[in-house]
XYZ file of C-alpha atoms in Angstrom:
392
model
C 90.257 24.042 44.108
C 93.401 22.515 42.585
C 91.086 20.158 40.650
C 89.662 23.234 38.939
C 93.095 24.426 37.825
C 94.312 20.947 36.807
C 91.337 20.795 34.473
C 92.267 24.168 33.037
C 95.848 23.022 32.595
C 94.860 19.773 30.857
C 92.652 21.529 28.362
C 95.181 24.243 27.536
C 97.858 21.653 26.897
C 95.475 19.930 24.479
C 95.080 23.254 22.675
C 98.863 23.450 22.427
C 98.982 27.025 23.673
C 102.448 28.393 23.100
C 103.675 28.450 26.651
C 106.002 25.962 28.259
C 103.806 23.463 30.123
C 106.010 23.487 33.203
C 105.669 27.265 33.423
C 101.980 26.898 32.691
C 101.515 24.366 35.504
C 103.283 26.724 37.881
C 101.146 29.652 36.692
C 97.859 27.896 37.534
C 99.243 26.559 40.819
C 100.241 30.069 41.930
C 96.937 31.561 40.769
C 95.041 28.888 42.697
C 96.931 29.781 45.869
C 96.317 33.486 45.284
C 92.563 33.060 44.876
C 92.340 30.845 47.953
C 94.331 33.352 50.013
C 97.130 30.836 50.643
C 99.882 32.425 48.500
C 102.981 33.746 50.241
C 104.599 37.067 49.294
C 107.393 35.322 47.272
C 104.750 33.252 45.441
C 102.791 36.387 44.547
C 105.994 37.974 43.233
C 106.706 34.812 41.207
C 103.200 34.961 39.717
C 103.674 38.610 38.746
C 107.017 37.758 37.129
C 105.500 34.924 35.057
C 102.741 37.255 33.853
C 105.287 39.974 33.103
C 107.289 37.575 30.908
C 104.119 36.244 29.269
C 101.752 39.237 28.937
C 99.437 37.246 26.640
C 98.298 35.358 29.766
C 96.849 38.401 31.510
C 93.503 37.882 29.771
C 93.050 34.145 30.599
C 94.101 34.609 34.239
C 91.774 37.584 34.635
C 88.969 35.473 33.163
C 89.676 32.761 35.746
C 89.634 35.339 38.534
C 86.354 36.847 37.352
C 84.711 33.430 37.089
C 86.057 32.394 40.489
C 84.171 35.169 42.218
C 81.118 35.046 39.975
C 77.793 33.986 41.468
C 77.296 30.385 40.342
C 74.103 29.003 38.825
C 72.235 26.079 40.340
C 73.141 22.538 39.268
C 70.157 22.033 36.932
C 70.930 25.243 35.036
C 74.568 24.237 34.925
C 73.782 20.876 33.350
C 71.566 22.446 30.702
C 74.152 25.083 29.927
C 76.793 22.388 29.640
C 74.712 20.400 27.151
C 74.136 23.510 25.033
C 77.842 24.319 25.108
C 78.862 20.795 24.019
C 76.395 20.915 21.113
C 77.777 24.259 19.998
C 81.379 23.071 20.212
C 80.554 19.970 18.154
C 78.855 22.118 15.503
C 82.090 24.080 15.215
C 83.962 20.824 14.636
C 85.783 21.002 17.945
C 86.812 17.635 19.352
C 85.321 17.815 22.848
C 84.563 14.870 25.182
C 80.899 13.955 25.590
C 79.019 11.926 28.164
C 80.083 8.818 26.228
C 83.669 9.552 27.144
C 82.998 10.250 30.794
C 86.109 8.378 31.833
C 88.264 10.945 30.022
C 86.619 13.750 31.913
C 87.037 11.925 35.181
C 90.719 11.410 34.470
C 91.223 15.008 33.471
C 89.393 16.450 36.432
C 90.057 13.750 39.000
C 86.384 13.251 39.865
C 86.424 9.481 40.325
C 82.694 9.191 41.051
C 79.791 7.418 39.429
C 77.813 10.574 38.601
C 78.450 12.516 35.373
C 81.288 14.894 36.146
C 79.329 17.950 35.001
C 76.770 17.290 37.762
C 79.450 17.437 40.446
C 79.662 20.295 42.943
C 79.703 23.901 41.861
C 83.510 24.029 41.597
C 83.545 21.478 38.781
C 81.007 23.568 36.856
C 83.099 26.690 37.310
C 86.078 24.832 35.873
C 83.991 23.575 32.963
C 82.567 27.007 32.258
C 86.017 28.548 32.124
C 87.390 25.778 29.933
C 84.473 26.166 27.558
C 84.884 29.915 27.285
C 88.648 29.731 26.915
C 88.365 26.837 24.481
C 85.980 28.761 22.253
C 88.232 31.820 22.414
C 91.316 29.737 21.625
C 89.587 27.914 18.778
C 88.593 31.082 16.985
C 92.006 32.676 17.609
C 93.820 29.717 16.086
C 91.303 29.531 13.242
C 91.737 33.217 12.450
C 95.516 32.967 12.619
C 95.428 30.051 10.194
C 93.339 32.100 7.763
C 95.641 35.089 7.597
C 98.882 33.158 8.051
C 99.981 35.343 10.942
C 100.735 34.602 14.612
C 98.244 35.424 17.316
C 98.092 39.059 18.366
C 100.312 39.599 21.355
C 99.755 42.020 24.155
C 102.433 44.632 24.799
C 105.079 44.179 27.470
C 104.746 46.423 30.493
C 107.142 47.324 33.292
C 105.927 49.441 36.196
C 107.072 50.684 39.586
C 105.015 51.415 42.677
C 105.258 54.607 44.684
C 108.273 54.371 46.949
C 110.302 52.173 44.557
C 112.486 52.486 41.456
C 113.602 50.045 38.788
C 116.181 49.621 36.034
C 115.475 47.604 32.896
C 117.279 46.773 29.670
C 115.187 46.767 26.496
C 115.721 44.163 23.739
C 118.001 46.543 21.783
C 120.263 47.113 24.794
C 118.816 50.513 25.704
C 118.841 51.051 29.469
C 115.889 52.659 31.225
C 115.677 53.763 34.846
C 112.066 54.085 36.036
C 111.259 56.468 38.868
C 108.525 55.723 41.419
C 104.935 55.427 40.199
C 105.943 55.005 36.548
C 105.079 52.632 33.707
C 106.847 51.768 30.450
C 105.037 49.866 27.681
C 106.414 48.463 24.421
C 105.165 46.003 21.812
C 106.428 42.518 20.995
C 107.625 43.863 17.627
C 109.940 46.339 19.356
C 113.015 46.823 17.154
C 111.514 45.300 14.008
C 111.312 48.636 12.166
C 111.056 51.168 14.983
C 111.994 51.150 18.629
C 108.840 52.533 20.188
C 107.761 52.846 23.829
C 105.066 54.630 25.818
C 105.924 56.268 29.159
C 103.682 57.260 32.026
C 105.615 58.856 34.877
C 109.365 59.526 34.870
C 112.301 57.707 33.323
C 115.916 58.228 32.351
C 116.864 56.739 28.970
C 120.335 55.788 27.766
C 119.499 54.848 24.176
C 121.708 52.594 22.064
C 122.506 54.347 18.787
C 120.929 52.883 15.638
C 120.503 55.188 12.639
C 118.337 52.640 10.841
C 115.829 52.288 13.663
C 114.922 55.531 15.485
C 113.837 55.366 19.107
C 110.401 56.893 19.818
C 108.919 57.775 23.208
C 105.243 58.656 23.542
C 104.439 60.660 26.689
C 101.359 62.502 27.915
C 101.432 65.422 25.476
C 104.706 65.012 23.570
C 106.508 62.548 21.288
C 110.298 62.246 21.371
C 112.463 60.910 18.535
C 116.128 60.024 19.049
C 118.850 57.940 17.432
C 121.181 57.490 20.396
C 121.400 59.727 23.412
C 120.797 60.137 27.164
C 117.905 62.153 28.551
C 115.236 62.327 31.246
C 111.470 62.478 30.683
C 109.030 63.479 33.437
C 105.367 63.061 32.491
C 103.187 62.142 35.472
C 99.392 62.295 35.153
C 98.124 65.301 37.085
C 101.423 67.210 37.015
C 101.284 70.749 35.689
C 104.029 70.151 33.129
C 105.791 67.518 31.057
C 109.583 67.920 31.061
C 112.312 66.553 28.808
C 115.922 67.137 29.952
C 118.752 66.333 27.550
C 122.081 65.217 29.026
C 123.988 64.344 25.842
C 123.336 63.903 22.128
C 120.243 65.471 20.562
C 116.519 64.785 20.536
C 113.583 65.919 18.448
C 110.349 66.692 20.279
C 106.908 67.230 18.769
C 103.891 68.531 20.683
C 100.619 66.664 20.218
C 98.620 69.837 19.538
C 101.298 71.159 17.162
C 102.411 68.105 15.166
C 104.024 70.111 12.322
C 106.500 71.854 14.643
C 109.672 70.091 15.745
C 111.837 71.250 18.655
C 115.485 70.174 18.668
C 117.121 70.177 22.093
C 120.826 70.655 22.687
C 122.780 69.104 25.585
C 121.946 70.634 28.985
C 118.631 72.011 27.699
C 115.197 71.222 29.082
C 111.828 71.449 27.347
C 108.824 72.247 29.560
C 105.330 71.799 28.125
C 102.556 73.074 30.399
C 99.199 71.394 30.650
C 96.551 73.131 28.564
C 94.682 74.602 31.521
C 97.727 75.532 33.637
C 100.044 78.462 32.788
C 103.760 77.779 33.054
C 105.559 79.391 35.976
C 109.024 78.493 34.663
C 111.386 81.334 33.636
C 112.376 81.024 29.982
C 115.773 81.495 28.419
C 114.389 80.581 25.001
C 110.614 80.827 24.581
C 109.001 79.206 21.565
C 105.946 80.806 19.956
C 103.691 80.753 23.007
C 100.040 80.858 21.952
C 96.762 80.914 23.823
C 94.985 77.788 25.014
C 94.187 75.094 24.048
C 97.746 75.016 22.648
C 100.165 74.151 25.492
C 102.673 76.728 26.684
C 106.181 75.732 25.704
C 109.456 76.842 27.294
C 113.029 75.775 26.606
C 115.254 76.317 29.628
C 118.638 75.171 30.913
C 118.798 72.151 33.183
C 119.643 73.043 36.790
C 122.862 72.090 38.540
C 123.016 72.021 42.319
C 126.577 73.010 43.264
C 126.186 71.989 46.903
C 125.094 68.465 46.013
C 127.142 68.327 42.790
C 124.096 66.948 40.981
C 121.788 67.747 38.097
C 118.437 68.527 39.703
C 116.401 66.883 36.936
C 118.190 63.533 37.282
C 119.086 63.622 40.990
C 116.381 61.033 41.704
C 118.642 58.396 40.149
C 121.107 59.070 42.986
C 118.302 58.845 45.579
C 118.243 62.613 46.028
C 114.957 64.509 46.146
C 115.914 68.104 45.294
C 113.252 70.824 45.277
C 113.716 74.499 44.527
C 111.078 77.140 45.350
C 108.187 74.700 44.976
C 104.742 74.981 46.492
C 103.846 72.547 49.261
C 101.262 71.032 46.905
C 103.900 70.344 44.234
C 106.358 69.018 46.803
C 103.671 66.795 48.338
C 103.126 65.119 44.935
C 106.827 64.295 44.779
C 106.868 63.047 48.362
C 103.866 60.806 47.694
C 105.826 58.987 45.003
C 109.101 59.139 46.959
C 107.753 57.683 50.202
C 104.730 55.732 48.931
C 102.164 57.736 50.922
C 99.187 60.018 50.267
C 98.940 63.655 51.376
C 95.724 65.414 52.387
C 95.585 69.160 52.995
C 92.992 70.501 55.429
C 93.924 74.134 54.804
C 94.088 75.637 51.313
C 96.606 78.350 52.228
C 99.127 75.768 53.371
C 99.142 74.278 49.857
C 100.813 77.481 48.641
C 103.692 77.491 51.139
C 106.981 77.350 49.234
C 110.037 75.257 50.060
C 113.582 74.669 48.863
C 115.769 71.828 50.070
C 116.931 68.282 49.540
C 116.097 64.882 51.042
C 118.644 62.085 50.762
C 118.591 59.705 53.703
C 115.641 61.243 55.572
C 112.645 59.052 56.251
C 109.117 60.460 56.068
C 109.039 61.582 59.701
C 112.378 63.344 59.395
C 111.398 65.041 56.143
C 108.141 66.382 57.595
C 109.927 67.551 60.728
C 112.433 69.488 58.600
C 109.642 71.190 56.649
C 107.758 71.942 59.859
C 110.788 73.815 61.227
C 110.715 76.278 58.323
C 106.933 76.801 57.995
C 103.877 77.137 60.198
C 101.829 73.980 59.769
C 100.971 70.806 61.658
C 100.943 67.240 60.433
C 99.971 63.772 61.550
C 100.552 60.381 59.957
C 97.832 57.732 59.893
C 99.316 54.629 58.289
C 99.942 55.691 54.651
C 98.051 58.978 54.932
C 99.759 62.278 55.809
C 97.325 64.946 56.991
C 98.523 68.560 56.776
C 96.631 71.170 58.821
C 97.014 74.662 60.244
């Protein structure tokens, strides 16, 4: 198996792909261990980190993975396909070793046998097939880049957190972002060139470095946020009934996707709640804004909530590892607990979904949290690995 990846590595180095060869060698070594089931947990984390720092390598590694598990052709078909591929590469003017330079292939792939290397066992053909596909892709990419005088298109950078975990990152401009559980932040390689632009799925707290020349833009599920320098929280999980933006300091400008001509300016300690198109908002409004019928979302500007007992802002309490909930249905609370504890809830009784709870979890584990809820309401629960089953 390592022969397969050494061949990949040799060919990519010949193509002069813009990745440090030592990192590249390590990338293929870790991927080889992963596919063979021999990678340790730290090695899998190292592989993820390399791919996070070099997002342009997601496509090649996924191609390797797909080919690894693909049903291989028989040896005669493989030889014929190889011959056709070599002819095509030579027509394109690509300098590719032929049967006359068999010794090069043997050195590159470590075959060391008298038979032509492309007639070796299936693994050698898989390596060849991948190299051919990647070589053709790389050739055309470099050729196109040479034509237009521009660098190769680069995939966006992506940072994500699993349910049950949180993360803090610093963007290239110095802006700090705290990601809540089950969230993802994406930004392009040209971040900061003219605009500072990111896309958020889930929940994050932003402390944006001020730059009047380069506004900071956040694209969420159904809103866009424009700021110069400020601190605020955005909650925009798929499936949630609302998208919320809570301003702590400074000012932000929010536009709604279905109402692009209208701009909403938030003041400190204000919160904007935009309901999903098919779900009416249940939030009380202190300043309602031109609420229309569907499909236009319902929009409410409210004050952020301060919990005097915990001395915390409810909307940002998650950053202090506090899960605060106020008069929420069990269904809504369960969604939060799924992300908080990294589990999945299943309700076996529809009425129980509508039970309402208020409280706070700080140090409680899942068992303790469920026991506390059970004391205040009539329901039963059982835990099966990562599944929580709620019943009458």
